[in-house]
Coordinates of C-alpha atoms in Angstrom, one line a residue:
Chain O
M1 CA 107.5 106.3 133.5
T2 CA 110.9 104.9 134.2
S3 CA 112.8 106.9 131.6
R4 CA 115.6 108.5 133.6
E5 CA 118.4 111.0 133.1
P6 CA 121.8 109.4 132.7
R7 CA 123.9 109.2 135.8
V8 CA 127.7 108.8 135.9
G9 CA 128.8 105.2 136.2
E10 CA 125.3 103.8 135.7
R11 CA 125.0 100.8 133.4
M12 CA 123.7 101.5 129.9
G13 CA 120.5 99.8 128.8
V14 CA 120.2 97.1 126.1
V15 CA 118.2 97.7 122.9
T16 CA 116.2 94.7 121.7
L17 CA 114.6 94.7 118.2
V18 CA 111.4 92.6 118.4
G19 CA 109.6 91.5 115.3
G20 CA 105.9 92.0 115.9
G21 CA 104.6 89.7 113.2
P22 CA 101.8 90.4 110.8
G23 CA 99.2 91.8 113.2
D24 CA 97.8 89.2 115.5
A25 CA 99.4 89.5 118.9
G26 CA 99.4 85.7 119.2
L27 CA 102.0 85.7 116.4
V28 CA 104.6 87.5 118.5
T29 CA 107.3 85.1 119.7
V30 CA 107.7 83.9 123.3
A31 CA 111.1 85.7 123.5
G32 CA 109.5 88.8 122.1
R33 CA 106.8 88.8 124.7
D34 CA 109.3 88.3 127.5
A35 CA 111.3 91.3 126.1
I36 CA 108.2 93.5 126.0
A37 CA 107.3 92.4 129.6
A38 CA 110.8 93.3 130.9
A39 CA 111.3 96.6 129.0
D40 CA 111.7 100.1 130.6
V41 CA 110.9 101.8 127.3
I42 CA 109.1 100.6 124.2
L43 CA 109.3 102.3 120.8
T44 CA 106.4 101.1 118.6
D45 CA 105.5 101.4 115.0
R46 CA 102.2 102.0 113.3
L47 CA 101.8 98.3 112.2
V48 CA 102.6 96.4 115.4
P49 CA 99.9 94.3 117.1
R50 CA 98.6 96.9 119.6
A51 CA 97.2 94.1 121.9
A52 CA 100.8 93.0 122.6
L53 CA 101.5 96.3 124.4
A54 CA 99.3 95.0 127.3
W55 CA 102.2 92.7 128.2
A56 CA 104.3 95.8 129.1
R57 CA 105.0 96.7 132.7
P58 CA 102.5 99.3 134.0
D59 CA 105.4 101.7 134.6
A60 CA 107.0 101.2 131.1
E61 CA 107.2 104.2 128.9
I62 CA 105.6 103.5 125.5
I63 CA 106.6 105.8 122.6
D64 CA 104.7 105.6 119.3
V65 CA 107.4 106.6 116.8
A66 CA 104.8 106.9 114.0
K67 CA 104.0 110.1 115.8
V68 CA 107.5 111.3 116.2
P69 CA 107.8 114.9 114.9
G70 CA 109.9 115.6 111.8
G71 CA 109.7 115.0 108.1
R72 CA 109.4 111.5 106.6
S73 CA 113.1 111.4 105.7
T74 CA 114.3 112.3 109.2
D75 CA 112.1 109.8 111.0
Q76 CA 114.7 107.0 111.0
A77 CA 117.4 109.3 112.4
E78 CA 115.1 110.5 115.1
I79 CA 114.2 106.8 116.0
N80 CA 117.9 106.0 116.2
R81 CA 118.4 109.0 118.4
L82 CA 115.6 107.9 120.8
L83 CA 116.9 104.3 121.0
I84 CA 120.4 105.6 121.9
E85 CA 119.2 108.3 124.3
H86 CA 117.0 106.0 126.3
A87 CA 119.6 103.2 126.5
K88 CA 122.3 105.6 127.5
A89 CA 120.0 106.7 130.3
G90 CA 120.1 103.1 131.7
N91 CA 116.8 101.9 130.3
D92 CA 116.3 98.5 128.6
V93 CA 114.6 99.5 125.4
V94 CA 112.4 97.4 123.1
R95 CA 112.1 98.5 119.5
F96 CA 108.8 96.8 118.6
K97 CA 108.5 96.6 114.8
G98 CA 105.7 95.3 112.5
G99 CA 106.6 92.0 110.6
D100 CA 110.2 90.9 110.8
P101 CA 112.8 93.6 111.6
F102 CA 114.9 92.5 108.6
V103 CA 112.4 92.2 105.8
F104 CA 112.2 95.7 104.5
G105 CA 112.2 96.7 108.2
R106 CA 115.4 98.8 108.4
G107 CA 116.4 96.8 111.4
G108 CA 120.0 96.7 110.1
E109 CA 120.3 100.4 110.2
E110 CA 119.1 100.5 113.8
L111 CA 121.6 97.9 114.9
V112 CA 124.4 99.8 113.2
A113 CA 123.3 103.0 114.9
C114 CA 123.3 101.4 118.3
A115 CA 126.7 99.7 117.7
D116 CA 128.2 103.1 116.6
A117 CA 127.0 104.6 119.9
G118 CA 128.4 101.8 122.0
I119 CA 125.0 100.4 122.9
E120 CA 124.5 96.7 123.2
A121 CA 121.7 95.6 120.8
R122 CA 120.1 92.3 119.9
V123 CA 117.3 91.0 117.6
I124 CA 114.4 88.7 118.2
P125 CA 113.1 87.8 114.7
G126 CA 109.4 87.8 114.0
V127 CA 106.9 86.0 111.9
S128 CA 107.2 87.6 108.5
S129 CA 104.1 89.0 106.9
A130 CA 105.4 88.0 103.5
I131 CA 104.9 84.3 104.4
A132 CA 102.3 84.3 107.2
V133 CA 99.8 86.7 105.6
P134 CA 99.3 84.5 102.4
A135 CA 99.3 81.4 104.7
V136 CA 96.5 82.5 106.9
A137 CA 94.6 83.4 103.7
G138 CA 94.9 79.8 102.5
I139 CA 97.8 80.4 100.1
P140 CA 101.0 78.4 100.8
L141 CA 104.0 80.1 99.1
T142 CA 105.4 76.6 98.3
H143 CA 103.4 73.5 97.5
R144 CA 104.9 70.1 96.8
G145 CA 105.0 69.4 93.0
L146 CA 103.9 72.9 92.2
V147 CA 106.7 75.3 93.0
Q148 CA 110.1 75.1 94.8
A149 CA 110.9 78.8 95.3
F150 CA 109.3 82.1 96.2
T151 CA 110.6 85.7 95.8
V152 CA 109.7 88.5 98.2
V153 CA 110.1 91.8 96.6
S154 CA 109.4 95.4 97.7
G155 CA 106.9 97.3 95.5
H156 CA 108.0 100.5 97.1
V157 CA 110.5 101.2 94.3
P158 CA 108.5 100.4 91.1
P159 CA 109.9 98.8 87.9
G160 CA 112.0 101.3 85.8
H161 CA 112.7 103.5 88.8
P162 CA 116.4 104.6 88.8
D163 CA 116.7 103.2 92.4
S164 CA 115.4 99.8 91.5
T165 CA 117.8 96.9 91.9
V166 CA 115.3 94.3 90.7
D167 CA 115.3 92.7 87.3
W168 CA 111.5 92.2 86.9
A169 CA 111.9 90.4 83.6
A170 CA 114.2 87.8 85.2
L171 CA 111.7 87.4 88.1
A172 CA 109.0 86.8 85.5
R173 CA 111.0 83.9 84.1
S174 CA 112.3 82.5 87.4
G175 CA 109.6 80.0 88.1
S176 CA 109.2 81.3 91.7
T177 CA 106.1 82.4 93.4
L178 CA 106.2 86.2 93.6
V179 CA 105.2 88.0 96.8
V180 CA 105.0 91.8 96.5
M181 CA 105.1 93.8 99.7
M182 CA 104.3 97.6 99.9
G183 CA 103.0 97.3 96.3
V184 CA 99.4 98.5 96.5
R185 CA 100.1 101.7 94.6
T186 CA 102.6 100.3 92.2
L187 CA 100.8 97.0 91.4
D188 CA 99.7 98.1 87.9
A189 CA 103.2 98.9 86.9
I190 CA 104.6 95.7 88.4
A191 CA 102.0 93.5 86.6
D192 CA 102.8 95.2 83.3
A193 CA 106.6 94.7 83.9
L194 CA 106.0 91.0 84.6
V195 CA 103.8 90.5 81.6
D196 CA 106.4 92.3 79.4
G197 CA 109.0 90.0 80.9
G198 CA 107.1 86.9 79.7
L199 CA 104.9 85.9 82.6
D200 CA 101.5 84.6 81.4
P201 CA 98.8 87.3 82.0
A202 CA 96.5 84.5 83.1
T203 CA 98.8 83.6 86.0
P204 CA 96.7 83.5 89.2
A205 CA 97.2 86.4 91.6
A206 CA 95.8 87.4 95.0
V207 CA 95.9 90.5 97.2
V208 CA 95.5 89.9 101.0
A209 CA 94.6 93.1 102.8
D210 CA 94.8 93.5 106.6
G211 CA 96.2 90.0 106.8
T212 CA 95.7 88.0 110.1
L213 CA 93.4 90.7 111.4
P214 CA 89.6 90.4 111.8
S215 CA 89.3 92.9 108.9
Q216 CA 91.3 90.6 106.6
H217 CA 90.0 90.3 103.0
V218 CA 91.3 88.7 99.9
V219 CA 90.9 89.8 96.3
R220 CA 91.7 87.1 93.7
A221 CA 92.1 87.7 89.9
D222 CA 94.7 86.9 87.3
L223 CA 97.9 88.9 86.7
A224 CA 96.4 91.0 84.0
T225 CA 93.5 92.2 86.1
I226 CA 94.7 92.0 89.7
A227 CA 95.6 95.7 90.0
A228 CA 92.2 96.8 88.8
A229 CA 90.4 94.2 91.0
A230 CA 92.3 95.4 94.1
S231 CA 91.6 99.0 93.2
E232 CA 87.8 98.3 92.7
A233 CA 87.7 96.5 96.1
G234 CA 89.2 99.6 97.7
V235 CA 92.3 97.7 99.0
G236 CA 94.8 100.0 100.8
P237 CA 98.0 99.3 102.7
P238 CA 99.0 97.0 104.4
A239 CA 98.5 94.4 101.7
V240 CA 100.5 91.5 100.4
T241 CA 100.2 90.4 96.8
V242 CA 100.9 86.8 95.7
I243 CA 101.5 86.0 92.0
G244 CA 101.9 82.4 90.8
D245 CA 100.0 79.1 90.6
V246 CA 99.7 78.9 94.4
A247 CA 97.6 82.0 94.4
A248 CA 94.8 79.9 93.0
L249 CA 94.9 77.6 96.0
D250 CA 92.5 78.1 98.9
L251 CA 93.5 75.6 101.6
P252 CA 90.9 74.7 104.1
G253 CA 90.9 75.5 107.8
L254 CA 93.4 78.3 108.0
D255 CA 93.5 80.5 111.0
S256 CA 95.9 83.1 112.4
G257 CA 96.2 81.9 115.9
H258 CA 94.5 84.2 118.4
D259 CA 94.9 87.3 120.5
P260 CA 96.3 86.9 124.0
Chain R
M1 CA 98.3 59.4 128.1
T2 CA 95.1 60.9 127.1
S3 CA 94.8 59.3 123.7
R4 CA 91.4 57.5 123.8
E5 CA 89.4 55.2 121.7
P6 CA 86.6 57.0 119.8
R7 CA 83.2 57.0 121.4
V8 CA 79.9 57.4 119.6
G9 CA 78.7 61.0 119.7
E10 CA 81.9 62.4 121.1
R11 CA 83.2 65.6 119.7
M12 CA 86.2 65.3 117.3
G13 CA 89.4 67.0 118.2
V14 CA 91.0 69.9 116.3
V15 CA 94.3 69.7 114.6
T16 CA 96.6 72.7 114.9
L17 CA 99.7 73.0 112.8
V18 CA 102.3 75.0 114.8
G19 CA 105.4 76.5 113.2
G20 CA 108.3 75.7 115.6
G21 CA 110.7 78.3 114.1
P22 CA 114.4 77.8 113.4
G23 CA 115.5 76.0 116.6
D24 CA 115.5 78.3 119.6
A25 CA 112.3 77.6 121.7
G26 CA 112.0 81.4 122.4
L27 CA 111.2 81.8 118.7
V28 CA 107.9 79.8 119.0
T29 CA 105.0 82.2 118.9
V30 CA 102.8 82.9 121.9
A31 CA 99.8 81.3 120.2
G32 CA 102.0 78.3 119.3
R33 CA 103.0 77.9 123.0
D34 CA 99.4 78.1 124.1
A35 CA 98.4 75.4 121.6
I36 CA 101.2 73.1 122.8
A37 CA 100.2 73.7 126.4
A38 CA 96.6 72.8 125.6
A39 CA 97.2 69.8 123.4
D40 CA 96.1 66.2 124.2
V41 CA 98.5 64.8 121.5
I42 CA 101.6 66.4 119.9
L43 CA 103.2 65.0 116.8
T44 CA 106.8 66.4 116.5
D45 CA 109.5 66.6 113.8
R46 CA 113.2 66.0 114.1
L47 CA 113.9 69.8 113.7
V48 CA 111.5 71.3 116.3
P49 CA 112.9 73.1 119.3
R50 CA 112.8 70.2 121.9
A51 CA 112.8 72.6 124.8
A52 CA 109.3 73.8 123.7
L53 CA 107.9 70.3 124.6
A54 CA 108.3 71.2 128.3
W55 CA 105.2 73.4 127.8
A56 CA 103.1 70.4 127.1
R57 CA 100.7 69.0 129.8
P58 CA 102.2 66.2 131.9
D59 CA 99.5 63.9 130.5
A60 CA 99.9 64.9 126.9
E61 CA 101.0 62.1 124.5
I62 CA 104.1 63.2 122.5
I63 CA 104.8 61.2 119.3
D64 CA 108.0 61.8 117.4
V65 CA 107.0 61.2 113.8
A66 CA 110.7 61.2 112.8
K67 CA 110.6 57.7 114.3
V68 CA 107.3 56.6 112.7
P69 CA 107.9 53.2 111.0
G70 CA 107.7 53.0 107.2
G71 CA 109.8 54.0 104.3
R72 CA 110.6 57.6 103.5
S73 CA 108.0 58.0 100.9
T74 CA 105.2 56.6 103.1
D75 CA 106.0 58.8 106.1
Q76 CA 103.7 61.7 105.1
A77 CA 100.7 59.4 104.6
E78 CA 101.4 57.8 108.0
I79 CA 101.6 61.3 109.6
N80 CA 98.3 62.3 108.0
R81 CA 96.8 59.0 109.3
L82 CA 98.0 59.7 112.9
L83 CA 96.6 63.3 112.8
I84 CA 93.2 62.0 111.7
E85 CA 93.1 59.0 114.0
H86 CA 93.9 61.0 117.1
A87 CA 91.5 63.9 116.2
K88 CA 88.7 61.4 115.5
A89 CA 89.3 59.9 119.0
G90 CA 88.4 63.3 120.4
N91 CA 91.9 64.6 121.1
D92 CA 93.1 68.1 120.3
V93 CA 96.2 67.5 118.3
V94 CA 99.2 69.8 117.7
R95 CA 101.4 69.1 114.7
F96 CA 104.6 70.7 115.7
K97 CA 106.8 71.4 112.7
G98 CA 110.3 72.9 112.3
G99 CA 110.4 76.4 110.7
D100 CA 107.2 77.6 109.1
P101 CA 104.6 74.9 108.1
F102 CA 104.3 76.4 104.7
V103 CA 107.9 77.0 103.6
F104 CA 108.8 73.6 102.2
G105 CA 107.0 72.2 105.2
R106 CA 104.2 70.1 103.6
G107 CA 101.7 71.9 105.8
G108 CA 99.3 72.3 102.9
E109 CA 99.1 68.5 102.4
E110 CA 98.3 67.9 106.1
L111 CA 95.5 70.5 106.0
V112 CA 94.0 69.0 102.9
A113 CA 94.2 65.5 104.5
C114 CA 92.4 66.7 107.6
A115 CA 89.7 68.5 105.6
D116 CA 89.1 65.4 103.5
A117 CA 88.6 63.5 106.7
G118 CA 86.2 66.0 108.1
I119 CA 88.6 67.2 110.8
E120 CA 88.8 70.9 111.7
A121 CA 92.4 72.1 111.3
R122 CA 94.1 75.5 111.7
V123 CA 97.6 76.9 111.2
I124 CA 99.7 79.0 113.5
P125 CA 102.6 80.3 111.3
G126 CA 106.1 80.2 112.6
V127 CA 109.3 82.2 112.3
S128 CA 110.8 81.0 109.0
S129 CA 114.4 79.7 109.2
A130 CA 114.9 81.2 105.7
I131 CA 114.8 84.7 107.1
A132 CA 115.6 84.3 110.8
V133 CA 118.7 82.0 110.5
P134 CA 120.6 84.6 108.3
A135 CA 119.3 87.4 110.6
V136 CA 120.7 85.9 113.8
A137 CA 124.0 85.3 111.9
G138 CA 124.2 89.0 111.1
I139 CA 122.9 88.9 107.6
P140 CA 119.7 90.8 106.8
L141 CA 118.1 89.5 103.5
T142 CA 117.2 93.1 102.5
H143 CA 119.2 96.2 103.3
R144 CA 118.2 99.7 102.3
G145 CA 120.0 100.8 99.2
L146 CA 121.6 97.4 98.6
V147 CA 118.8 95.0 97.6
Q148 CA 115.0 95.1 97.4
A149 CA 114.1 91.4 97.0
F150 CA 115.1 88.0 98.2
T151 CA 114.3 84.5 96.8
V152 CA 114.0 81.4 99.0
V153 CA 114.6 78.3 97.0
S154 CA 114.8 74.6 97.8
G155 CA 118.0 72.9 97.0
H156 CA 116.4 69.5 97.5
V157 CA 115.7 69.3 93.7
P158 CA 119.0 70.4 92.1
P159 CA 119.4 72.4 88.8
G160 CA 118.8 70.3 85.7
H161 CA 116.7 67.7 87.6
P162 CA 113.6 66.8 85.6
D163 CA 111.4 67.7 88.7
S164 CA 112.9 71.2 89.0
T165 CA 110.5 74.1 88.4
V166 CA 113.2 76.7 89.0
D167 CA 114.9 78.7 86.3
W168 CA 118.3 79.2 87.9
A169 CA 119.7 81.3 85.1
A170 CA 116.8 83.7 85.6
L171 CA 117.4 83.8 89.4
A172 CA 121.0 84.6 88.6
R173 CA 119.9 87.7 86.8
S174 CA 117.0 88.7 89.1
G175 CA 119.0 91.1 91.4
S176 CA 117.5 89.4 94.5
T177 CA 119.3 87.9 97.4
L178 CA 119.2 84.1 97.1
V179 CA 118.5 81.9 100.1
V180 CA 119.0 78.2 99.5
M181 CA 117.3 75.8 101.9
M182 CA 118.1 72.1 102.1
G183 CA 121.0 72.7 99.7
V184 CA 124.0 71.4 101.6
R185 CA 124.5 68.4 99.2
T186 CA 123.6 70.2 96.0
L187 CA 125.4 73.5 96.7
D188 CA 128.1 72.8 94.2
A189 CA 125.7 72.2 91.3
I190 CA 123.6 75.3 92.4
A191 CA 126.7 77.6 92.4
D192 CA 127.7 76.3 89.0
A193 CA 124.2 76.9 87.6
L194 CA 124.2 80.5 89.0
V195 CA 127.6 81.3 87.5
D196 CA 126.6 79.8 84.2
G197 CA 123.5 82.0 84.4
G198 CA 125.6 85.1 84.7
L199 CA 126.0 85.7 88.4
D200 CA 129.5 87.0 89.3
P201 CA 131.6 84.1 90.8
A202 CA 132.9 86.8 93.3
T203 CA 129.4 87.3 94.7
P204 CA 129.5 87.0 98.5
A205 CA 128.0 83.8 100.0
A206 CA 127.5 82.4 103.5
V207 CA 126.4 79.1 104.9
V208 CA 124.8 79.2 108.3
A209 CA 124.7 75.8 110.0
D210 CA 122.6 75.0 113.1
G211 CA 121.2 78.5 113.0
T212 CA 119.9 80.1 116.2
L213 CA 121.3 77.1 118.3
P214 CA 124.4 77.2 120.5
S215 CA 126.2 75.1 117.9
Q216 CA 125.5 77.8 115.2
H217 CA 128.5 78.4 112.9
V218 CA 128.9 80.4 109.7
V219 CA 131.1 79.8 106.7
R220 CA 131.8 82.7 104.4
A221 CA 133.3 82.6 101.0
D222 CA 132.4 83.7 97.4
L223 CA 129.9 82.0 95.1
A224 CA 132.8 80.2 93.3
T225 CA 134.2 78.6 96.5
I226 CA 131.3 78.4 99.0
A227 CA 130.5 74.8 98.3
A228 CA 134.1 73.7 98.8
A229 CA 134.4 75.9 101.9
A230 CA 131.3 74.4 103.5
S231 CA 132.5 70.9 102.7
E232 CA 135.9 71.6 104.2
A233 CA 134.2 73.0 107.4
G234 CA 132.2 69.8 107.6
V235 CA 128.8 71.6 107.4
G236 CA 125.8 69.2 107.4
P237 CA 122.0 69.8 107.5
P238 CA 120.3 71.8 108.7
A239 CA 122.0 74.8 107.0
V240 CA 120.8 77.9 105.2
T241 CA 122.9 79.4 102.4
V242 CA 122.7 83.1 101.4
I243 CA 124.1 84.4 98.1
G244 CA 124.3 88.1 97.4
D245 CA 125.8 91.3 98.5
V246 CA 124.2 91.1 101.9
A247 CA 126.1 87.9 102.6
A248 CA 129.2 90.1 103.1
L249 CA 127.4 92.0 105.9
D250 CA 128.0 91.1 109.5
L251 CA 125.7 93.3 111.5
P252 CA 126.7 93.8 115.2
G253 CA 124.9 92.5 118.2
L254 CA 122.7 89.9 116.7
D255 CA 121.1 87.3 119.0
S256 CA 118.4 84.7 118.7
G257 CA 116.3 85.4 121.7
H258 CA 116.6 82.8 124.4
D259 CA 115.3 79.4 125.5
P260 CA 112.3 79.5 127.9

């Protein structure tokens, strides 16, 4: 354990946000691995590739912030507090996050918190689950001649919710492949909103659960039935849903890389 | 040079598509680096991080397919032919591509070509320029309370073109951050189509050129003036354009990782 009490005049540590990618440790970046290997303190999430923690120094302090005490709404403030406290104590801190820190990852809030506290912070982007999870399941989000755009949308705030900033009817007409993250529980409402917005109920759809992990499984149906099919298959988070013509593709030979 | 003539009964090589990320070699994945280090033959693009080729074996054959002879439309067929020829000769081949192989990367076509030829192929996803380039320029594509979706769209086929599958007016109303790839030359037409579709001309916009590289530069304006501002600044490909409220953000302390 190298976490130390602050000493007067000592240099402050640097905070590095590292994107962990979708789950396979081989999909962490080279710069991300170097940052993990050099860190004094590592704050990890629930969804990071655990095997990547083997790259840490034997004396590094690893803190699983999924287990940080406090209610759900206070977690982020507590994480920010820990980042600042350890950096102020002179430790180089890695904030190791699932996926990409900036795709629904609240990385921006952590950067601002560090800056406000006078702590130097930097980001090493990760492989985004939104793109890589469909890819390793054989579904490219774009395909020449088929589609020229894709939209990644959070299902955490469902259609019609007062906090929603998304016009689902416009998305239904946009012609882009739709990728729904964090939408297992709201998939039924999302599919309804898209059909109401004019998207063909027969549009291909696929849910990829545990993407890039050995437990990966894919449920395929059409837009009208995908929520029921995923529910019947017992799909739970984390899962990525793809809606659009590419969801009917099943490209050969896809693989996720490998563990270190 | 390990490229060999095929021998009867010899095992065929495996083709691995490796996403090279936005430009900084530190943003190649650990699995991608391992594949490069193990390859007999490497086919590279113009936009891959060149420093990553230092990981190749001294006896690996490196082929820059940007220099492959043939007209523009025949390039992909020639690349497919080279992948298959070298794999059939018993070589493990890495196809090293800029960005992510499946985000406008034609990775799907290369996989299908390999499968049709009986060659085993796999994909190691990369960090997508669409997400990472804005991130390292201080622009998160999603930000809590501000936006819950982002759309990545190719500007290669402009609005109104008969090959376009995108409803730009619907995108204008979708409420999602818009990320335009390969849109330097068509940005004027895209901005016009979005304004015609109802997007506020005062919407913040930013063009990030040479993202994650030492030559990175960012041009900020509003939707109405971004094309002229980018043109005045002399921006050329590769560049990523972000349109939406997040384009006005400039988060502190962002960095792209580092070269190996």
